[in-house]
PDB file of C-alpha atoms in Angstrom:
ATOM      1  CA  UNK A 129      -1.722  -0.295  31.387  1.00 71.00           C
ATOM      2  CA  UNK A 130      -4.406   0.380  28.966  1.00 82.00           C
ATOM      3  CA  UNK A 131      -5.160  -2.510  26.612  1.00 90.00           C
ATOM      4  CA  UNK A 132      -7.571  -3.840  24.017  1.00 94.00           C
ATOM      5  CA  UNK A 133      -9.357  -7.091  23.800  1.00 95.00           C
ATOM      6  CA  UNK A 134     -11.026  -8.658  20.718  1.00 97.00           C
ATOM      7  CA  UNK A 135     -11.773 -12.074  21.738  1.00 94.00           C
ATOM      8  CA  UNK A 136     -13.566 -13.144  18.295  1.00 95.00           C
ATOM      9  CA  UNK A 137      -9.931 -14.393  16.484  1.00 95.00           C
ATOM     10  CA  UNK A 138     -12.485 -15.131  13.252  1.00 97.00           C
ATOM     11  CA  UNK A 139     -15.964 -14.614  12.600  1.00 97.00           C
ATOM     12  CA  UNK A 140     -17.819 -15.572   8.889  1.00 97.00           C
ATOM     13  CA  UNK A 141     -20.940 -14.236   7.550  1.00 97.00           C
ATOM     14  CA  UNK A 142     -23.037 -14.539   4.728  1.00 97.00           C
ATOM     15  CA  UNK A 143     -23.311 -11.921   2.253  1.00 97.00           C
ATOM     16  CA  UNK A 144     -26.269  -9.500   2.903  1.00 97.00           C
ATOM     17  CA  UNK A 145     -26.493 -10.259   6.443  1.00 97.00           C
ATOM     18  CA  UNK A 146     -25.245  -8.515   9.448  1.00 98.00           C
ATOM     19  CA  UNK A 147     -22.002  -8.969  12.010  1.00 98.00           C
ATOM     20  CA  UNK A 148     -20.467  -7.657  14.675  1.00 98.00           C
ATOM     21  CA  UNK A 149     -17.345  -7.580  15.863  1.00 98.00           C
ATOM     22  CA  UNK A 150     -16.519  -7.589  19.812  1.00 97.00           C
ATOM     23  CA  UNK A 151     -13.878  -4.567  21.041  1.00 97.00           C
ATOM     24  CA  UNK A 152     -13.379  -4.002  24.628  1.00 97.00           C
ATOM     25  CA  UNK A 153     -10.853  -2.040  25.937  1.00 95.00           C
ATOM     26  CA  UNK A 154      -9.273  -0.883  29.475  1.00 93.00           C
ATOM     27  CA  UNK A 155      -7.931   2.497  30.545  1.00 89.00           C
ATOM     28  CA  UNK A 156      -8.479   4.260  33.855  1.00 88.00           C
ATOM     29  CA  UNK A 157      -8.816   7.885  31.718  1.00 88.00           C
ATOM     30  CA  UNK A 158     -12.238   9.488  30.572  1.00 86.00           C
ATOM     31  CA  UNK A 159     -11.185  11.294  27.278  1.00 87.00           C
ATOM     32  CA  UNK A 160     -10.151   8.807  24.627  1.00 90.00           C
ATOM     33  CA  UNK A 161     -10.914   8.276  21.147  1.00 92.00           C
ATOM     34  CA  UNK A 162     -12.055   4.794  19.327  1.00 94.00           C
ATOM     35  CA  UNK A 163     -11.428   3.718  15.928  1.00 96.00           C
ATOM     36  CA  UNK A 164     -11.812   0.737  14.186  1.00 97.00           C
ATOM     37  CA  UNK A 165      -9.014  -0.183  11.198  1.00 97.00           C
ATOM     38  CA  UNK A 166      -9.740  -2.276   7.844  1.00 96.00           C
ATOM     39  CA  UNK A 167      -7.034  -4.610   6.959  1.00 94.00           C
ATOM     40  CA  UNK A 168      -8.167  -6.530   3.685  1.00 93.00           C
ATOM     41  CA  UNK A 169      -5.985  -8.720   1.762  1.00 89.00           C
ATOM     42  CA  UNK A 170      -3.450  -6.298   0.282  1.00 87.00           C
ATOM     43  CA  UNK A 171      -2.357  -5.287   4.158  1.00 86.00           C
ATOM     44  CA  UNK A 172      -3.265  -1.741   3.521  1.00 90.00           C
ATOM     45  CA  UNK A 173      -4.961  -0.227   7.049  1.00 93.00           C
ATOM     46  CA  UNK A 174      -8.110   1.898   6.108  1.00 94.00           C
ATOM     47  CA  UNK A 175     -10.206   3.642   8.841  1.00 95.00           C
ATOM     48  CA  UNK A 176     -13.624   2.466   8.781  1.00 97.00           C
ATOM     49  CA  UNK A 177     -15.248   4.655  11.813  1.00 96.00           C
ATOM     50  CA  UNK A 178     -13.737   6.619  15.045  1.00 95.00           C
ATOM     51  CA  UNK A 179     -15.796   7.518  18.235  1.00 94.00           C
ATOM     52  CA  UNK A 180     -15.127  10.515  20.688  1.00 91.00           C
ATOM     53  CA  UNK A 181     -15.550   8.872  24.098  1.00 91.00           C
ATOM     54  CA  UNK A 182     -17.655  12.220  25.171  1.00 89.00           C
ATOM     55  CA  UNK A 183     -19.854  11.806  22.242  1.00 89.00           C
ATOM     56  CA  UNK A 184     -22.859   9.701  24.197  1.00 85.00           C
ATOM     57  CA  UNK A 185     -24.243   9.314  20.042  1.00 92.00           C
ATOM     58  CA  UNK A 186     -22.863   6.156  18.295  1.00 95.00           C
ATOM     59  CA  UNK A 187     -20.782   6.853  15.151  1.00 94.00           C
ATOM     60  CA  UNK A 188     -22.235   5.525  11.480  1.00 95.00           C
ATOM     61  CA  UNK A 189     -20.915   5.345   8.502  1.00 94.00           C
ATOM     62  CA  UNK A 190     -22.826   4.029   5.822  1.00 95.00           C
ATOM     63  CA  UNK A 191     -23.381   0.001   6.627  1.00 97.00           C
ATOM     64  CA  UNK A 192     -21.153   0.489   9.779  1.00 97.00           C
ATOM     65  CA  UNK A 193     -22.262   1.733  12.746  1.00 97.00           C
ATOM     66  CA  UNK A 194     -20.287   1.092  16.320  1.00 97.00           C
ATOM     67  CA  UNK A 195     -22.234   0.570  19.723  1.00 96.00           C
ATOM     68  CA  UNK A 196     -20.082   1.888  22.366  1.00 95.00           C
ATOM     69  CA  UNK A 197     -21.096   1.301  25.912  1.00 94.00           C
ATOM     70  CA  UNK A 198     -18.851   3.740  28.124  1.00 93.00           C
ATOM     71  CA  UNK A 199     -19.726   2.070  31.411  1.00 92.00           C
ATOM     72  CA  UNK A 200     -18.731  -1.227  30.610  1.00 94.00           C
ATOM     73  CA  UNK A 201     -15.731  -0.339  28.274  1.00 94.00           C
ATOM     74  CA  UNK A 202     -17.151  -2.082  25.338  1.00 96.00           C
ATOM     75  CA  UNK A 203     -17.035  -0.655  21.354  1.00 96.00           C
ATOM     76  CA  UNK A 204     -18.440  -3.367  19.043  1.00 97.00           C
ATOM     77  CA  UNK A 205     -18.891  -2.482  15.356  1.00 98.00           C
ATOM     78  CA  UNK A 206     -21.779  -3.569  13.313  1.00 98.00           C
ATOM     79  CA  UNK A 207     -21.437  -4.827   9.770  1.00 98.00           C
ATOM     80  CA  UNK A 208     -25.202  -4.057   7.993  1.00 97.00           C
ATOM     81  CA  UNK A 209     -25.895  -5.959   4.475  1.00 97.00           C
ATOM     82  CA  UNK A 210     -21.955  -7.687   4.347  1.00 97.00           C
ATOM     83  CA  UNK A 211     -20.575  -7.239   0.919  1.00 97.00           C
ATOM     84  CA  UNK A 212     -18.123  -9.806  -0.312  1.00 97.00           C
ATOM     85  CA  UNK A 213     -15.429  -6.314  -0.055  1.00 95.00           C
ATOM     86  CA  UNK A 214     -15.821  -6.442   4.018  1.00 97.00           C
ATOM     87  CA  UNK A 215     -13.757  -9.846   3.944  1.00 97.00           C
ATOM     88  CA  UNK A 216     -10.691  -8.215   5.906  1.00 97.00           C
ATOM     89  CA  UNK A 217      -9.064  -7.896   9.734  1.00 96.00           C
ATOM     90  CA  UNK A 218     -10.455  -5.664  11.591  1.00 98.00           C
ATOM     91  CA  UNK A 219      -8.933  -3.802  14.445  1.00 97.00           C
ATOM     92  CA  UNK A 220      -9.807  -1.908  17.162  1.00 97.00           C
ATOM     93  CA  UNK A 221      -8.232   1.111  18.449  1.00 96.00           C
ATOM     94  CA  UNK A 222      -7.994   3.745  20.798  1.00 91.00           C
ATOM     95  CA  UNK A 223      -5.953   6.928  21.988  1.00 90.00           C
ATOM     96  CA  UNK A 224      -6.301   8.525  25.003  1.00 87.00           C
ATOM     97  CA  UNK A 225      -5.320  12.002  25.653  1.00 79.00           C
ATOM     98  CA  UNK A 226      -2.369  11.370  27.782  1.00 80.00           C
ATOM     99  CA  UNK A 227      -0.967   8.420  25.608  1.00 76.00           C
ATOM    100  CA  UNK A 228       1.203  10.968  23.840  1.00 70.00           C
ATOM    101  CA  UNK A 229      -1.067  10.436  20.227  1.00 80.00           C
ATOM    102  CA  UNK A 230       0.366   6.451  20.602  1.00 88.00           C
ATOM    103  CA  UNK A 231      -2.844   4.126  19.047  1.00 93.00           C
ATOM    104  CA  UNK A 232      -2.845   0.908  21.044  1.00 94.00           C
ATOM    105  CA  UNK A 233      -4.561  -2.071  18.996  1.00 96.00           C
ATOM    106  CA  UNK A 234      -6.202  -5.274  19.607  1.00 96.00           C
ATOM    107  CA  UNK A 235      -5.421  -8.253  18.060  1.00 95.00           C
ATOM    108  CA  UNK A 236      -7.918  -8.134  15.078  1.00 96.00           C
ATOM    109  CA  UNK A 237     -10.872 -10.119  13.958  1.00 97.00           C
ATOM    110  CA  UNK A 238     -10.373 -11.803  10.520  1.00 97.00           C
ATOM    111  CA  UNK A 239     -13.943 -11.866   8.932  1.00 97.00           C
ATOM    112  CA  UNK A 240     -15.123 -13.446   6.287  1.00 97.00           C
ATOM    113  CA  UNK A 241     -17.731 -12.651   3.600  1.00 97.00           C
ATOM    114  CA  UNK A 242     -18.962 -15.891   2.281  1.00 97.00           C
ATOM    115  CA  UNK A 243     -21.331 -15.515  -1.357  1.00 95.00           C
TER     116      UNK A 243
ATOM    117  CA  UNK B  97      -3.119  15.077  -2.193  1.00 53.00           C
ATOM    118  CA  UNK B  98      -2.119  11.579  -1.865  1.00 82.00           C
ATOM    119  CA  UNK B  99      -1.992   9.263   0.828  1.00 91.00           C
ATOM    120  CA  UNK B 100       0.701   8.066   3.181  1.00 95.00           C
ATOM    121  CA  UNK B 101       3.450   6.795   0.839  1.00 95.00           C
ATOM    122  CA  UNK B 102       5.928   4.115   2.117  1.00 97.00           C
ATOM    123  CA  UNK B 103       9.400   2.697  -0.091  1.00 96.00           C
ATOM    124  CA  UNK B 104      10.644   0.646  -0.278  1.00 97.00           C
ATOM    125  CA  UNK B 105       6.936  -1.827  -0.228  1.00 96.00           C
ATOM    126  CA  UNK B 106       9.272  -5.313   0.350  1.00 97.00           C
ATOM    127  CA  UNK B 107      12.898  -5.109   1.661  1.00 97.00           C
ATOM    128  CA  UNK B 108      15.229  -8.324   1.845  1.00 98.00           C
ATOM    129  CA  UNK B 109      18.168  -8.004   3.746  1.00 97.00           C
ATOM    130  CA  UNK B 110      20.933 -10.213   5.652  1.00 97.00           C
ATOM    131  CA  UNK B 111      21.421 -10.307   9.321  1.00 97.00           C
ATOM    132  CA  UNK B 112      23.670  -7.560  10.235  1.00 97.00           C
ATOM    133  CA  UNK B 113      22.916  -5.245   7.286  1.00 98.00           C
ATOM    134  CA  UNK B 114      21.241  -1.955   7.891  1.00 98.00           C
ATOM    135  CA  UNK B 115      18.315  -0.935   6.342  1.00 98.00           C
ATOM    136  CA  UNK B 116      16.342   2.517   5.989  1.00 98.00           C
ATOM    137  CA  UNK B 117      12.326   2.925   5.604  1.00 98.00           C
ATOM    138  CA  UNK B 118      10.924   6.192   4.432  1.00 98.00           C
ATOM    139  CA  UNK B 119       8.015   7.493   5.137  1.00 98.00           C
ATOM    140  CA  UNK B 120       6.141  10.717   2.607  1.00 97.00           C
ATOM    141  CA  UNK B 121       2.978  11.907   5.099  1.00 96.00           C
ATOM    142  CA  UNK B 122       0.282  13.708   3.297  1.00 94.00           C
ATOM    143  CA  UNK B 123       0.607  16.829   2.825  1.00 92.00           C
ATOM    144  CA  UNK B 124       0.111  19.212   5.592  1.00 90.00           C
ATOM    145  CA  UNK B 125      -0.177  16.751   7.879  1.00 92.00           C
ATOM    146  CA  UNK B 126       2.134  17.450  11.019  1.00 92.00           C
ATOM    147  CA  UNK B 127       2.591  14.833  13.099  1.00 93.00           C
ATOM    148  CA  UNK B 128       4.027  11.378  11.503  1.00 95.00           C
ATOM    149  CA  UNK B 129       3.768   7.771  13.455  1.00 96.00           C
ATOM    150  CA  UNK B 130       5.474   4.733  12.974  1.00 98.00           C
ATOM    151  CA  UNK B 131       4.525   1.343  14.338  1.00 98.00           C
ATOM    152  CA  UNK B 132       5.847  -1.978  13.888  1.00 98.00           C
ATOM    153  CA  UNK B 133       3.197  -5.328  13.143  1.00 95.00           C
ATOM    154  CA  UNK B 134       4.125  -8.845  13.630  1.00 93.00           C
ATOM    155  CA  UNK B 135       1.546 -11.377  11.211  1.00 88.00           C
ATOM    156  CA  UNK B 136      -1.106 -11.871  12.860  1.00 86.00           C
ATOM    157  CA  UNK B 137      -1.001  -9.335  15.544  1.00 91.00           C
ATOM    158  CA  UNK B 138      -2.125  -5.381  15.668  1.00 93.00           C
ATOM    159  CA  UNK B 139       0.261  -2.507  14.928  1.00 95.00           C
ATOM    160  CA  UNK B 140       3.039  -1.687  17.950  1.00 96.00           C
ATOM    161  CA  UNK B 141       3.837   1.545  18.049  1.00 95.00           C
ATOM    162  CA  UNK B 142       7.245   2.674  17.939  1.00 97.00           C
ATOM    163  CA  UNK B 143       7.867   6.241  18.099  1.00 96.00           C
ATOM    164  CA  UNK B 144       6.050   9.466  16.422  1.00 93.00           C
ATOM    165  CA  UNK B 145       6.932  13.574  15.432  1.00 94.00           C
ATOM    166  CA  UNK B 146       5.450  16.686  15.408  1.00 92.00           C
ATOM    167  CA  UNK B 147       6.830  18.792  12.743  1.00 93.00           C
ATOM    168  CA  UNK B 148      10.630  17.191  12.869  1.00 94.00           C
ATOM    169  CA  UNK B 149      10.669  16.830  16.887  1.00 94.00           C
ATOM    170  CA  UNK B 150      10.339  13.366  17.627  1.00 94.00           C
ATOM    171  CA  UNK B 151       8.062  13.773  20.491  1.00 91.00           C
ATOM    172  CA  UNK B 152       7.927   9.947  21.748  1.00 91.00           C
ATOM    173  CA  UNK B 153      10.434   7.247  20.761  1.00 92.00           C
ATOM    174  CA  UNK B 154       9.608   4.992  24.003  1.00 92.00           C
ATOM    175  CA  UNK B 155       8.412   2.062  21.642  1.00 94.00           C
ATOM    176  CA  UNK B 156      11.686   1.820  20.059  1.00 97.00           C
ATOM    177  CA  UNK B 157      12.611  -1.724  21.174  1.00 96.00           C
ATOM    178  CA  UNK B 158      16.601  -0.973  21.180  1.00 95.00           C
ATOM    179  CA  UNK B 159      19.021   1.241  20.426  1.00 96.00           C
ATOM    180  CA  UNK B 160      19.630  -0.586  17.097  1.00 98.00           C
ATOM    181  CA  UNK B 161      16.261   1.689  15.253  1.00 98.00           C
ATOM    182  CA  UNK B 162      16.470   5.394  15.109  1.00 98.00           C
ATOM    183  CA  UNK B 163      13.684   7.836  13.483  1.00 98.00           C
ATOM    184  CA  UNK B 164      14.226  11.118  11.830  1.00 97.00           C
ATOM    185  CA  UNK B 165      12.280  13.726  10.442  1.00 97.00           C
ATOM    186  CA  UNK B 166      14.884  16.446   9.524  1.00 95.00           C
ATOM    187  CA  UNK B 167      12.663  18.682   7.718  1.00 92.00           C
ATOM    188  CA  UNK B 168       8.893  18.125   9.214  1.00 89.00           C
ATOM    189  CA  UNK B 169       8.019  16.027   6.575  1.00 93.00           C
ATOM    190  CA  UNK B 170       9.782  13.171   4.692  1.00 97.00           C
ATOM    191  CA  UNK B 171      10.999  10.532   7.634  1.00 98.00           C
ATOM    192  CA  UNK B 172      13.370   7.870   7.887  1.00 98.00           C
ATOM    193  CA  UNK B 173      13.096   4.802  10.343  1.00 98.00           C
ATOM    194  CA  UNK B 174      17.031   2.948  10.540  1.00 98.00           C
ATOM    195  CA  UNK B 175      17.447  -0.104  12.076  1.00 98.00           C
ATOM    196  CA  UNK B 176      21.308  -0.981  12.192  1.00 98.00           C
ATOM    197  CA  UNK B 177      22.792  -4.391  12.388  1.00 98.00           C
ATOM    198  CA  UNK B 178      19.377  -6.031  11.817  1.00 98.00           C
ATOM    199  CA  UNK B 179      18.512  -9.533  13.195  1.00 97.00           C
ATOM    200  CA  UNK B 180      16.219 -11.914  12.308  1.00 97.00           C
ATOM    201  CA  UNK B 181      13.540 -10.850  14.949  1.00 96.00           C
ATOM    202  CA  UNK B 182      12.949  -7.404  12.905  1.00 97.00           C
ATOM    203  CA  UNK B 183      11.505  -8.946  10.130  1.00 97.00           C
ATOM    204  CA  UNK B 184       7.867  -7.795  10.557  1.00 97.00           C
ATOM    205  CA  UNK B 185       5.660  -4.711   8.195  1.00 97.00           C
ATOM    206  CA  UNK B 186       6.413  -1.560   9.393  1.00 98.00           C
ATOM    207  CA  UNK B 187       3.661   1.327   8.817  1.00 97.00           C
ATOM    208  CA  UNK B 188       4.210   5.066   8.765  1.00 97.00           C
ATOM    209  CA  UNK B 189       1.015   7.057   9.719  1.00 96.00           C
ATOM    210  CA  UNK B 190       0.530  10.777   9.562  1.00 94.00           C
ATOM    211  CA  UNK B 191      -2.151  12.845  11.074  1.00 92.00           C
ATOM    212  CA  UNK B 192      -3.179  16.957  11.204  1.00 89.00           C
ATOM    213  CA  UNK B 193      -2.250  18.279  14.115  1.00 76.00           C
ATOM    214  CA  UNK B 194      -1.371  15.344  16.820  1.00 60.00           C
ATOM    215  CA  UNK B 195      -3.577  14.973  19.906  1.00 63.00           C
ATOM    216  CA  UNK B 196      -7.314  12.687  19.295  1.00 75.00           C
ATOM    217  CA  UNK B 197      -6.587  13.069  15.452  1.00 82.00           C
ATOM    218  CA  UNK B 198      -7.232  10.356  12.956  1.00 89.00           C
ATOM    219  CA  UNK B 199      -3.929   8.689  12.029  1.00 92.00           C
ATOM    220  CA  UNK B 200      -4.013   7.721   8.296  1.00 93.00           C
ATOM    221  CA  UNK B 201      -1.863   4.432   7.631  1.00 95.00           C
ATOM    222  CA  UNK B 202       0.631   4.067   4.824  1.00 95.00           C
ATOM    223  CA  UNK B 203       0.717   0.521   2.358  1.00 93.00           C
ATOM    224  CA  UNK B 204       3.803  -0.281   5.126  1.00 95.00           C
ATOM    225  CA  UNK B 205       7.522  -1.977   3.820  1.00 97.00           C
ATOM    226  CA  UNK B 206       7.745  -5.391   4.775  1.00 96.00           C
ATOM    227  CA  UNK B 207      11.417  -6.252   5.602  1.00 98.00           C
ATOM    228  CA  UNK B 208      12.367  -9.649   5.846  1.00 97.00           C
ATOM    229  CA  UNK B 209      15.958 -10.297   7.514  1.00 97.00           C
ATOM    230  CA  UNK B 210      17.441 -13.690   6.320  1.00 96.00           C
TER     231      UNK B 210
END
């Protein structure tokens, strides 16, 4: 069965500082695709960053950046200079090429931006 | 053009009723997805098309919720006779062309079944 882990249920950070959030994930395949979701208060889900498991370079985007470690089945994201906007659940993803296109989740970090 | 659209955004309903969710992908985009998420917990997927062939519908929990996609792009999710334990946000996604492609989430309808 292929699953995904987040064991942080909450994590808080100061504005201006940095986080990261904790993905691993299990699945016996070696093509997949990672993405982490954005679910702020008004429940919308926004892609923040997505990671081709082939691709050895780490994805950025802007103040997010993701440090996937193949070997160990690990994708953590990293939250540079927290704006007061990054207070949301965040969920990890991933698709693997036999799933059919199905995204499997985790069960989301809620962070917190604190002023 | 626009993003994922989703109607009705809140849907209150009695046990037994039925109830329809639609789904507007953006445009051009061919495959559509539709999960179901509990509070608290991350998206479950439930079944997803390419064009209007529903490819996968093995996360369908019962025979009471049915998908369609008649014409490749609007789609309906039906759940007949609802009970109580439907009540959750349900979230249409659409993506380009299917395989490793970004799915792009819709605001979701949250039903509620009193």
């Amino acid at each position: 069965a292929q699953t995904v882990t987040q064991s942080q249920p909450e994590m808080s950070v100061q504005e201006a500082e940095t986080v990261t959030l904790s993905c691993t994930y299990d699945t016996s395949e070696n093509n997949y695709y990672l993405f982490w979701y954005k679910q702020p208060p008004s429940r919308q889900m926004i892609l923040v960053i997505r990671q081709e498991a082939y691709k050895q370079q780490n994805a950025t985007e802007n103040r997010f950046s993701v440090n996937f470690q193949k070997a160990a089945k690990s994708f953590s994201l990293k939250i540079s200079d927290s704006q007061l906007g990054d207070t949301a659940m965040y969920f990890c993803a991933f698709m693997t090429e036999t799933s059919g296109s199905r995204l499997t989740f985790g069960e989301g970090t809620q962070l917190t931006v604190n002023p | 053009g626009a993003g994922v659209s989703q109607s009705p955004r809140y849907k209150v309903t009695k046990r037994g009723q039925d109830v329809a969710l639609r789904c507007d992908p953006i445009s051009g985009h061919v495959s559509l997805y539709w999960y179901r998420q509990a509070l608290g917990q991350g998206p479950e997927f439930l079944t997803y098309f390419n064009y209007e062939a529903q490819q996968d519908k093995s996360g369908l929990p019962n025979d009471r919720f049915s998908a369609e996609r008649p014409e490749g792009s609007i789609s309906t999710l039906t759940i007949q006779r609802t009970e109580q334990r439907d009540s959750a946000m349900y979230r249409c996604a659409s993506s380009l062309v299917g395989r490793q492609e970004t799915q792009y989430f819709g605001p979701g309808t949250r039903l509620l079944v009193l």
